Structure formats: C-alpha cells, structure tokens
PDB file of C-alpha atoms in Angstrom:
ATOM      1  CA  ASP L  94     227.653  61.668  67.176  1.00  0.00           C
ATOM      2  CA  ILE L  95     229.416  65.013  67.437  1.00  0.00           C
ATOM      3  CA  GLN L  96     227.633  67.705  65.442  1.00  0.00           C
ATOM      4  CA  MET L  97     229.626  70.447  63.757  1.00  0.00           C
ATOM      5  CA  THR L  98     228.200  73.829  62.839  1.00  0.00           C
ATOM      6  CA  GLN L  99     229.822  76.556  60.788  1.00  0.00           C
ATOM      7  CA  SER L 100     229.126  80.231  60.434  1.00  0.00           C
ATOM      8  CA  PRO L 101     228.518  81.968  58.239  1.00  0.00           C
ATOM      9  CA  SER L 102     227.211  79.543  55.626  1.00  0.00           C
ATOM     10  CA  SER L 103     228.393  81.953  52.949  1.00  0.00           C
ATOM     11  CA  LEU L 104     230.096  85.284  52.683  1.00  0.00           C
ATOM     12  CA  SER L 105     231.048  87.790  50.027  1.00  0.00           C
ATOM     13  CA  ALA L 106     234.396  89.468  50.358  1.00  0.00           C
ATOM     14  CA  SER L 107     236.904  91.469  48.355  1.00  0.00           C
ATOM     15  CA  VAL L 108     240.522  90.751  47.579  1.00  0.00           C
ATOM     16  CA  GLY L 109     242.579  91.928  50.511  1.00  0.00           C
ATOM     17  CA  ASP L 110     239.814  91.485  53.090  1.00  0.00           C
ATOM     18  CA  ARG L 111     240.319  89.659  56.364  1.00  0.00           C
ATOM     19  CA  VAL L 112     237.953  86.708  56.576  1.00  0.00           C
ATOM     20  CA  THR L 113     237.018  84.669  59.644  1.00  0.00           C
ATOM     21  CA  ILE L 114     235.010  81.448  59.651  1.00  0.00           C
ATOM     22  CA  THR L 115     233.802  79.825  62.859  1.00  0.00           C
ATOM     23  CA  CYS L 116     233.235  76.155  63.558  1.00  0.00           C
ATOM     24  CA  ARG L 117     231.531  74.861  66.711  1.00  0.00           C
ATOM     25  CA  ALA L 118     231.392  71.312  68.024  1.00  0.00           C
ATOM     26  CA  SER L 119     228.471  69.931  70.014  1.00  0.00           C
ATOM     27  CA  GLN L 120     230.920  68.620  72.616  1.00  0.00           C
ATOM     28  CA  GLY L 121     234.563  69.112  73.407  1.00  0.00           C
ATOM     29  CA  ILE L 122     236.994  67.754  70.837  1.00  0.00           C
ATOM     30  CA  ARG L 123     240.287  69.056  72.277  1.00  0.00           C
ATOM     31  CA  ASN L 124     242.193  70.271  69.212  1.00  0.00           C
ATOM     32  CA  ASP L 125     241.178  67.374  66.950  1.00  0.00           C
ATOM     33  CA  LEU L 126     240.017  69.587  64.117  1.00  0.00           C
ATOM     34  CA  GLY L 127     241.095  70.217  60.563  1.00  0.00           C
ATOM     35  CA  TRP L 128     240.161  72.854  58.002  1.00  0.00           C
ATOM     36  CA  TYR L 129     239.719  72.016  54.328  1.00  0.00           C
ATOM     37  CA  GLN L 130     239.393  74.109  51.193  1.00  0.00           C
ATOM     38  CA  GLN L 131     237.481  72.798  48.214  1.00  0.00           C
ATOM     39  CA  LYS L 132     237.185  74.288  44.760  1.00  0.00           C
ATOM     40  CA  PRO L 133     234.516  73.161  42.268  1.00  0.00           C
ATOM     41  CA  GLY L 134     235.234  69.790  40.728  1.00  0.00           C
ATOM     42  CA  LYS L 135     238.303  69.219  42.889  1.00  0.00           C
ATOM     43  CA  ALA L 136     239.111  67.092  45.912  1.00  0.00           C
ATOM     44  CA  PRO L 137     239.348  68.906  49.236  1.00  0.00           C
ATOM     45  CA  LYS L 138     242.717  70.206  50.379  1.00  0.00           C
ATOM     46  CA  ARG L 139     243.741  70.270  54.023  1.00  0.00           C
ATOM     47  CA  LEU L 140     244.882  73.715  55.150  1.00  0.00           C
ATOM     48  CA  ILE L 141     245.100  73.341  58.916  1.00  0.00           C
ATOM     49  CA  TYR L 142     245.490  70.304  61.157  1.00  0.00           C
ATOM     50  CA  ALA L 143     245.344  69.974  64.933  1.00  0.00           C
ATOM     51  CA  ALA L 144     243.243  73.165  64.971  1.00  0.00           C
ATOM     52  CA  SER L 145     246.149  75.560  64.520  1.00  0.00           C
ATOM     53  CA  SER L 146     249.003  73.869  62.644  1.00  0.00           C
ATOM     54  CA  LEU L 147     249.546  75.085  59.094  1.00  0.00           C
ATOM     55  CA  GLN L 148     249.825  72.313  56.520  1.00  0.00           C
ATOM     56  CA  SER L 149     253.137  72.370  54.690  1.00  0.00           C
ATOM     57  CA  GLY L 150     252.900  74.382  51.480  1.00  0.00           C
ATOM     58  CA  VAL L 151     249.833  76.355  52.542  1.00  0.00           C
ATOM     59  CA  PRO L 152     250.281  80.154  52.490  1.00  0.00           C
ATOM     60  CA  SER L 153     250.819  81.806  55.844  1.00  0.00           C
ATOM     61  CA  ARG L 154     247.776  84.047  55.362  1.00  0.00           C
ATOM     62  CA  PHE L 155     245.752  81.049  56.550  1.00  0.00           C
ATOM     63  CA  SER L 156     245.636  80.450  60.292  1.00  0.00           C
ATOM     64  CA  GLY L 157     243.545  78.429  62.690  1.00  0.00           C
ATOM     65  CA  SER L 158     242.802  78.745  66.362  1.00  0.00           C
ATOM     66  CA  GLY L 159     240.626  77.306  69.075  1.00  0.00           C
ATOM     67  CA  SER L 160     240.230  74.298  71.289  1.00  0.00           C
ATOM     68  CA  GLY L 161     237.396  72.437  72.913  1.00  0.00           C
ATOM     69  CA  THR L 162     234.209  73.463  71.137  1.00  0.00           C
ATOM     70  CA  GLU L 163     234.973  76.674  69.260  1.00  0.00           C
ATOM     71  CA  PHE L 164     237.395  77.091  66.381  1.00  0.00           C
ATOM     72  CA  THR L 165     238.200  79.719  63.797  1.00  0.00           C
ATOM     73  CA  LEU L 166     239.843  79.800  60.404  1.00  0.00           C
ATOM     74  CA  THR L 167     241.227  83.191  59.428  1.00  0.00           C
ATOM     75  CA  ILE L 168     242.441  84.356  56.051  1.00  0.00           C
ATOM     76  CA  SER L 169     244.415  87.514  56.765  1.00  0.00           C
ATOM     77  CA  SER L 170     244.297  88.973  53.262  1.00  0.00           C
ATOM     78  CA  LEU L 171     241.980  87.243  50.822  1.00  0.00           C
ATOM     79  CA  GLN L 172     243.526  86.405  47.457  1.00  0.00           C
ATOM     80  CA  PRO L 173     241.736  85.575  44.190  1.00  0.00           C
ATOM     81  CA  GLU L 174     242.659  81.893  44.516  1.00  0.00           C
ATOM     82  CA  ASP L 175     241.016  81.693  47.954  1.00  0.00           C
ATOM     83  CA  PHE L 176     237.475  81.886  46.624  1.00  0.00           C
ATOM     84  CA  ALA L 177     236.222  78.413  47.506  1.00  0.00           C
ATOM     85  CA  THR L 178     234.200  76.470  50.059  1.00  0.00           C
ATOM     86  CA  TYR L 179     235.742  75.762  53.442  1.00  0.00           C
ATOM     87  CA  TYR L 180     234.895  72.854  55.736  1.00  0.00           C
ATOM     88  CA  CYS L 181     235.920  71.914  59.233  1.00  0.00           C
ATOM     89  CA  LEU L 182     236.270  68.260  60.245  1.00  0.00           C
ATOM     90  CA  GLN L 183     236.346  66.855  63.765  1.00  0.00           C
ATOM     91  CA  HIS L 184     238.435  63.730  64.190  1.00  0.00           C
ATOM     92  CA  ASN L 185     238.180  63.361  67.927  1.00  0.00           C
ATOM     93  CA  SER L 186     235.815  60.401  67.895  1.00  0.00           C
ATOM     94  CA  TYR L 187     234.069  58.143  65.412  1.00  0.00           C
ATOM     95  CA  PRO L 188     232.127  58.900  63.383  1.00  0.00           C
ATOM     96  CA  PHE L 189     234.157  61.839  62.187  1.00  0.00           C
ATOM     97  CA  THR L 190     231.954  64.718  61.075  1.00  0.00           C
ATOM     98  CA  PHE L 191     232.331  67.629  58.712  1.00  0.00           C
ATOM     99  CA  GLY L 192     230.786  71.019  59.184  1.00  0.00           C
ATOM    100  CA  PRO L 193     228.242  72.049  56.538  1.00  0.00           C
ATOM    101  CA  GLY L 194     230.696  74.362  54.794  1.00  0.00           C
ATOM    102  CA  THR L 195     231.233  78.084  54.222  1.00  0.00           C
ATOM    103  CA  LYS L 196     231.240  79.377  50.679  1.00  0.00           C
ATOM    104  CA  VAL L 197     233.495  82.383  50.113  1.00  0.00           C
ATOM    105  CA  ASP L 198     232.752  84.296  46.951  1.00  0.00           C
ATOM    106  CA  ILE L 199     233.680  87.562  45.345  1.00  0.00           C
ATOM    107  CA  LYS L 200     231.913  90.743  46.397  1.00  0.00           C
TER     108      LYS L 200
ATOM    109  CA  GLN V 133     255.041  60.666  46.255  1.00  0.00           C
ATOM    110  CA  VAL V 134     251.743  59.503  47.667  1.00  0.00           C
ATOM    111  CA  GLN V 135     249.222  58.622  44.980  1.00  0.00           C
ATOM    112  CA  LEU V 136     245.686  57.342  45.309  1.00  0.00           C
ATOM    113  CA  VAL V 137     244.076  56.228  42.058  1.00  0.00           C
ATOM    114  CA  GLN V 138     240.389  55.403  42.121  1.00  0.00           C
ATOM    115  CA  SER V 139     238.304  53.321  39.761  1.00  0.00           C
ATOM    116  CA  GLY V 140     236.117  54.891  37.120  1.00  0.00           C
ATOM    117  CA  ALA V 141     232.617  56.277  37.137  1.00  0.00           C
ATOM    118  CA  GLU V 142     229.692  53.917  37.655  1.00  0.00           C
ATOM    119  CA  VAL V 143     226.013  53.990  36.803  1.00  0.00           C
ATOM    120  CA  LYS V 144     223.820  51.719  38.884  1.00  0.00           C
ATOM    121  CA  LYS V 145     220.129  50.995  39.241  1.00  0.00           C
ATOM    122  CA  PRO V 146     218.328  51.440  42.549  1.00  0.00           C
ATOM    123  CA  GLY V 147     218.786  48.413  44.758  1.00  0.00           C
ATOM    124  CA  ALA V 148     222.088  47.409  43.190  1.00  0.00           C
ATOM    125  CA  SER V 149     225.546  47.513  44.771  1.00  0.00           C
ATOM    126  CA  VAL V 150     228.692  49.352  43.764  1.00  0.00           C
ATOM    127  CA  LYS V 151     232.315  48.655  44.644  1.00  0.00           C
ATOM    128  CA  VAL V 152     234.844  51.463  44.295  1.00  0.00           C
ATOM    129  CA  SER V 153     238.559  50.781  44.457  1.00  0.00           C
ATOM    130  CA  CYS V 154     241.437  52.998  45.549  1.00  0.00           C
ATOM    131  CA  LYS V 155     244.965  51.895  44.689  1.00  0.00           C
ATOM    132  CA  ALA V 156     247.695  53.428  46.826  1.00  0.00           C
ATOM    133  CA  SER V 157     251.342  53.954  45.982  1.00  0.00           C
ATOM    134  CA  GLY V 158     254.327  55.928  47.202  1.00  0.00           C
ATOM    135  CA  TYR V 159     254.219  54.844  50.837  1.00  0.00           C
ATOM    136  CA  THR V 160     253.899  51.797  53.068  1.00  0.00           C
ATOM    137  CA  PHE V 161     250.274  50.795  52.553  1.00  0.00           C
ATOM    138  CA  THR V 162     249.730  49.194  55.945  1.00  0.00           C
ATOM    139  CA  SER V 163     251.080  52.167  57.905  1.00  0.00           C
ATOM    140  CA  TYR V 164     248.221  54.606  57.352  1.00  0.00           C
ATOM    141  CA  TYR V 165     244.467  54.433  57.795  1.00  0.00           C
ATOM    142  CA  MET V 166     242.251  55.211  54.812  1.00  0.00           C
ATOM    143  CA  HIS V 167     239.059  57.265  54.925  1.00  0.00           C
ATOM    144  CA  TRP V 168     236.122  57.319  52.547  1.00  0.00           C
ATOM    145  CA  VAL V 169     234.260  60.589  52.036  1.00  0.00           C
ATOM    146  CA  ARG V 170     231.407  61.324  49.658  1.00  0.00           C
ATOM    147  CA  GLN V 171     229.796  64.430  48.234  1.00  0.00           C
ATOM    148  CA  ALA V 172     226.362  64.522  46.662  1.00  0.00           C
ATOM    149  CA  PRO V 173     225.854  67.025  43.835  1.00  0.00           C
ATOM    150  CA  GLY V 174     225.859  70.567  45.198  1.00  0.00           C
ATOM    151  CA  GLN V 175     226.136  69.315  48.773  1.00  0.00           C
ATOM    152  CA  GLY V 176     228.787  69.200  51.481  1.00  0.00           C
ATOM    153  CA  LEU V 177     231.281  66.550  52.441  1.00  0.00           C
ATOM    154  CA  GLU V 178     230.132  63.442  54.283  1.00  0.00           C
ATOM    155  CA  TRP V 179     232.546  61.181  56.154  1.00  0.00           C
ATOM    156  CA  MET V 180     231.608  57.574  55.450  1.00  0.00           C
ATOM    157  CA  GLY V 181     234.110  55.546  57.396  1.00  0.00           C
ATOM    158  CA  ILE V 182     237.666  54.404  57.863  1.00  0.00           C
ATOM    159  CA  ILE V 183     239.716  51.251  57.455  1.00  0.00           C
ATOM    160  CA  ASN V 184     242.991  50.206  58.992  1.00  0.00           C
ATOM    161  CA  PRO V 185     244.840  48.548  56.103  1.00  0.00           C
ATOM    162  CA  SER V 186     247.077  46.698  58.534  1.00  0.00           C
ATOM    163  CA  GLY V 187     244.480  44.613  60.335  1.00  0.00           C
ATOM    164  CA  GLY V 188     241.390  45.441  58.297  1.00  0.00           C
ATOM    165  CA  SER V 189     239.413  46.929  61.188  1.00  0.00           C
ATOM    166  CA  THR V 190     236.765  49.441  60.216  1.00  0.00           C
ATOM    167  CA  SER V 191     234.459  52.095  61.597  1.00  0.00           C
ATOM    168  CA  TYR V 192     231.464  53.368  59.678  1.00  0.00           C
ATOM    169  CA  ALA V 193     229.081  56.310  59.841  1.00  0.00           C
ATOM    170  CA  GLN V 194     225.921  55.272  61.633  1.00  0.00           C
ATOM    171  CA  LYS V 195     223.628  56.184  58.731  1.00  0.00           C
ATOM    172  CA  LEU V 196     225.497  53.792  56.430  1.00  0.00           C
ATOM    173  CA  GLN V 197     225.818  50.886  58.857  1.00  0.00           C
ATOM    174  CA  GLY V 198     224.595  47.702  57.261  1.00  0.00           C
ATOM    175  CA  ARG V 199     225.002  49.007  53.714  1.00  0.00           C
ATOM    176  CA  VAL V 200     228.707  49.895  53.537  1.00  0.00           C
ATOM    177  CA  THR V 201     231.681  47.567  53.647  1.00  0.00           C
ATOM    178  CA  MET V 202     235.305  48.655  53.465  1.00  0.00           C
ATOM    179  CA  THR V 203     237.977  46.097  52.726  1.00  0.00           C
ATOM    180  CA  ARG V 204     241.594  46.005  51.661  1.00  0.00           C
ATOM    181  CA  ASP V 205     243.979  43.860  49.666  1.00  0.00           C
ATOM    182  CA  THR V 206     247.492  44.263  50.992  1.00  0.00           C
ATOM    183  CA  SER V 207     248.975  42.359  48.054  1.00  0.00           C
ATOM    184  CA  THR V 208     247.896  45.107  45.661  1.00  0.00           C
ATOM    185  CA  SER V 209     247.818  48.063  48.102  1.00  0.00           C
ATOM    186  CA  THR V 210     244.183  48.632  47.302  1.00  0.00           C
ATOM    187  CA  VAL V 211     241.233  49.529  49.481  1.00  0.00           C
ATOM    188  CA  TYR V 212     237.638  49.005  48.461  1.00  0.00           C
ATOM    189  CA  MET V 213     234.342  50.584  49.433  1.00  0.00           C
ATOM    190  CA  GLU V 214     231.183  48.657  48.639  1.00  0.00           C
ATOM    191  CA  LEU V 215     227.765  50.227  49.078  1.00  0.00           C
ATOM    192  CA  SER V 216     224.667  48.093  48.724  1.00  0.00           C
ATOM    193  CA  SER V 217     220.924  48.699  48.331  1.00  0.00           C
ATOM    194  CA  LEU V 218     221.679  51.841  46.383  1.00  0.00           C
ATOM    195  CA  ARG V 219     219.128  54.624  46.216  1.00  0.00           C
ATOM    196  CA  SER V 220     219.055  57.916  44.367  1.00  0.00           C
ATOM    197  CA  GLU V 221     220.397  59.746  47.434  1.00  0.00           C
ATOM    198  CA  ASP V 222     223.631  57.752  47.081  1.00  0.00           C
ATOM    199  CA  THR V 223     224.445  59.567  43.842  1.00  0.00           C
ATOM    200  CA  ALA V 224     227.684  61.310  44.719  1.00  0.00           C
ATOM    201  CA  VAL V 225     231.396  61.617  44.130  1.00  0.00           C
ATOM    202  CA  TYR V 226     233.180  59.130  46.379  1.00  0.00           C
ATOM    203  CA  TYR V 227     236.696  59.906  47.577  1.00  0.00           C
ATOM    204  CA  CYS V 228     239.290  57.804  49.334  1.00  0.00           C
ATOM    205  CA  ALA V 229     241.719  59.823  51.446  1.00  0.00           C
ATOM    206  CA  ARG V 230     244.784  58.665  53.311  1.00  0.00           C
ATOM    207  CA  ASP V 231     245.137  59.668  56.904  1.00  0.00           C
ATOM    208  CA  GLN V 232     247.935  61.857  58.137  1.00  0.00           C
ATOM    209  CA  GLY V 233     248.025  62.871  61.790  1.00  0.00           C
ATOM    210  CA  GLY V 234     244.480  61.676  62.435  1.00  0.00           C
ATOM    211  CA  SER V 235     242.574  63.207  59.554  1.00  0.00           C
ATOM    212  CA  PRO V 236     242.355  62.845  55.758  1.00  0.00           C
ATOM    213  CA  HIS V 237     245.240  64.479  53.920  1.00  0.00           C
ATOM    214  CA  TYR V 238     246.060  62.804  50.608  1.00  0.00           C
ATOM    215  CA  TRP V 239     242.990  62.395  48.393  1.00  0.00           C
ATOM    216  CA  GLY V 240     242.075  60.287  45.406  1.00  0.00           C
ATOM    217  CA  GLN V 241     240.636  61.907  42.309  1.00  0.00           C
ATOM    218  CA  GLY V 242     237.084  60.899  43.160  1.00  0.00           C
ATOM    219  CA  THR V 243     234.662  58.434  41.592  1.00  0.00           C
ATOM    220  CA  LEU V 244     231.216  59.514  40.443  1.00  0.00           C
ATOM    221  CA  VAL V 245     228.522  56.989  41.256  1.00  0.00           C
ATOM    222  CA  THR V 246     225.162  57.689  39.670  1.00  0.00           C
ATOM    223  CA  VAL V 247     222.094  55.807  40.845  1.00  0.00           C
ATOM    224  CA  SER V 248     219.297  56.004  38.326  1.00  0.00           C
ATOM    225  CA  SER V 249     216.586  53.787  36.965  1.00  0.00           C
TER     226      SER V 249
END
C-alpha cells in the first residue's frame, strides 16, 4: 500500500497568513492526488484534483502543486472560513489512502 | 444535481453486521464509481473501498478484506456497504462518495454506526 504523510499535523495561523501544507507519498503517484477540506460534523469537500487543478467553485486563494512523491497545498491569504482540517488523498493505485490530516486553527 | 442520500444511524452489538445504503440521483448511476470512506470519532478519514456500479466489480482496503462487501442495485440506483463481525473500532461515520476524475467528489451526508454492547 502507498503510505501518505502530511506535515505539519497542526498549525496555528492568523487571518491573512499564507499557509502551506505538505503531503508526501511513499512511492511515486504521478499527479494522482487530491486535497480535501473538512469542517467539524461535515462531509469532506474536494478543493484540488490532479494535484494542481482547482475544483470549480473553490476560491482562487487555494492552490496545489507537486508531482511524484511531494505535494503542497497553499492558502495564499487565510480567511476565517478556512479554519478546518485538510487531507490529501492518493488515487494512483488501490487501496487509495488518505494522509493523516492537518488541522488549521486560529492563532 | 447530484445527490447521495444515505440510510440512518445504526447501533449494533459486537459481532453483528451492518448494511448502509446510499441512494444516488441526478446523474447516470452506472457511469461513475462509488467510494466508501469512514471516520472514527476524532480521527482521520479512512478509504474503505470502491464499487463500479456498472459491472459490480469492487476493490477493498486490505484491513477490511473479508469483512466488507459492497454491492449495488441498478434498478434503484443504490449502493450498499455491509460490514460484518463488528467491533468497537468500527464505530464511525460512514460516507459514500461518487467519483469524479478518479477521486471522491460528491459526498453523502454520512451514517453514524455505533458498535456497543
């Protein structure tokens, strides 16, 4: 199975900050990676697909990059509604695997 | 619009089985794979498996092999996830999620399954 790691596991940031979350795969997954945002009590929401493509309707302050084994999710200017937990998901090969998550909270 | 409506919360005893349904609407049911994802209380997301509603083929997470079965009923546009030999660690919210471009995109509302004696 492909293992996914994320760093940091949590971070505290202020509104307006630039935030970067990293996801690493235990083997190459091309660009078969998505980023998800989840708020408490809600289903996850896909923000980025194919590593760098912005999901329709998602604000442009979210961006993704990377290929192979290292990926990043960047929020260019953190907004109050962005405080949530973020997960990466590899869908290169079965079984698909999520990263352990990064919780973004208010400083 | 795509809608996925899941069955209601369940309480089960250890060793029992649970079957969660996910009724799809707003698109051609057999054209998109369906994932199942679960989340234990306070924990992260866990991908459980996937079913092709067209032919019924499946792929499951290794740790659930032998206990999980995903099926579909094309006449009602419904997919099912059955988990057997339940233990306390299976207490979680279970989500179905329709694939789009290779990964889950449209999600059901979630079904809480509680395993308790």
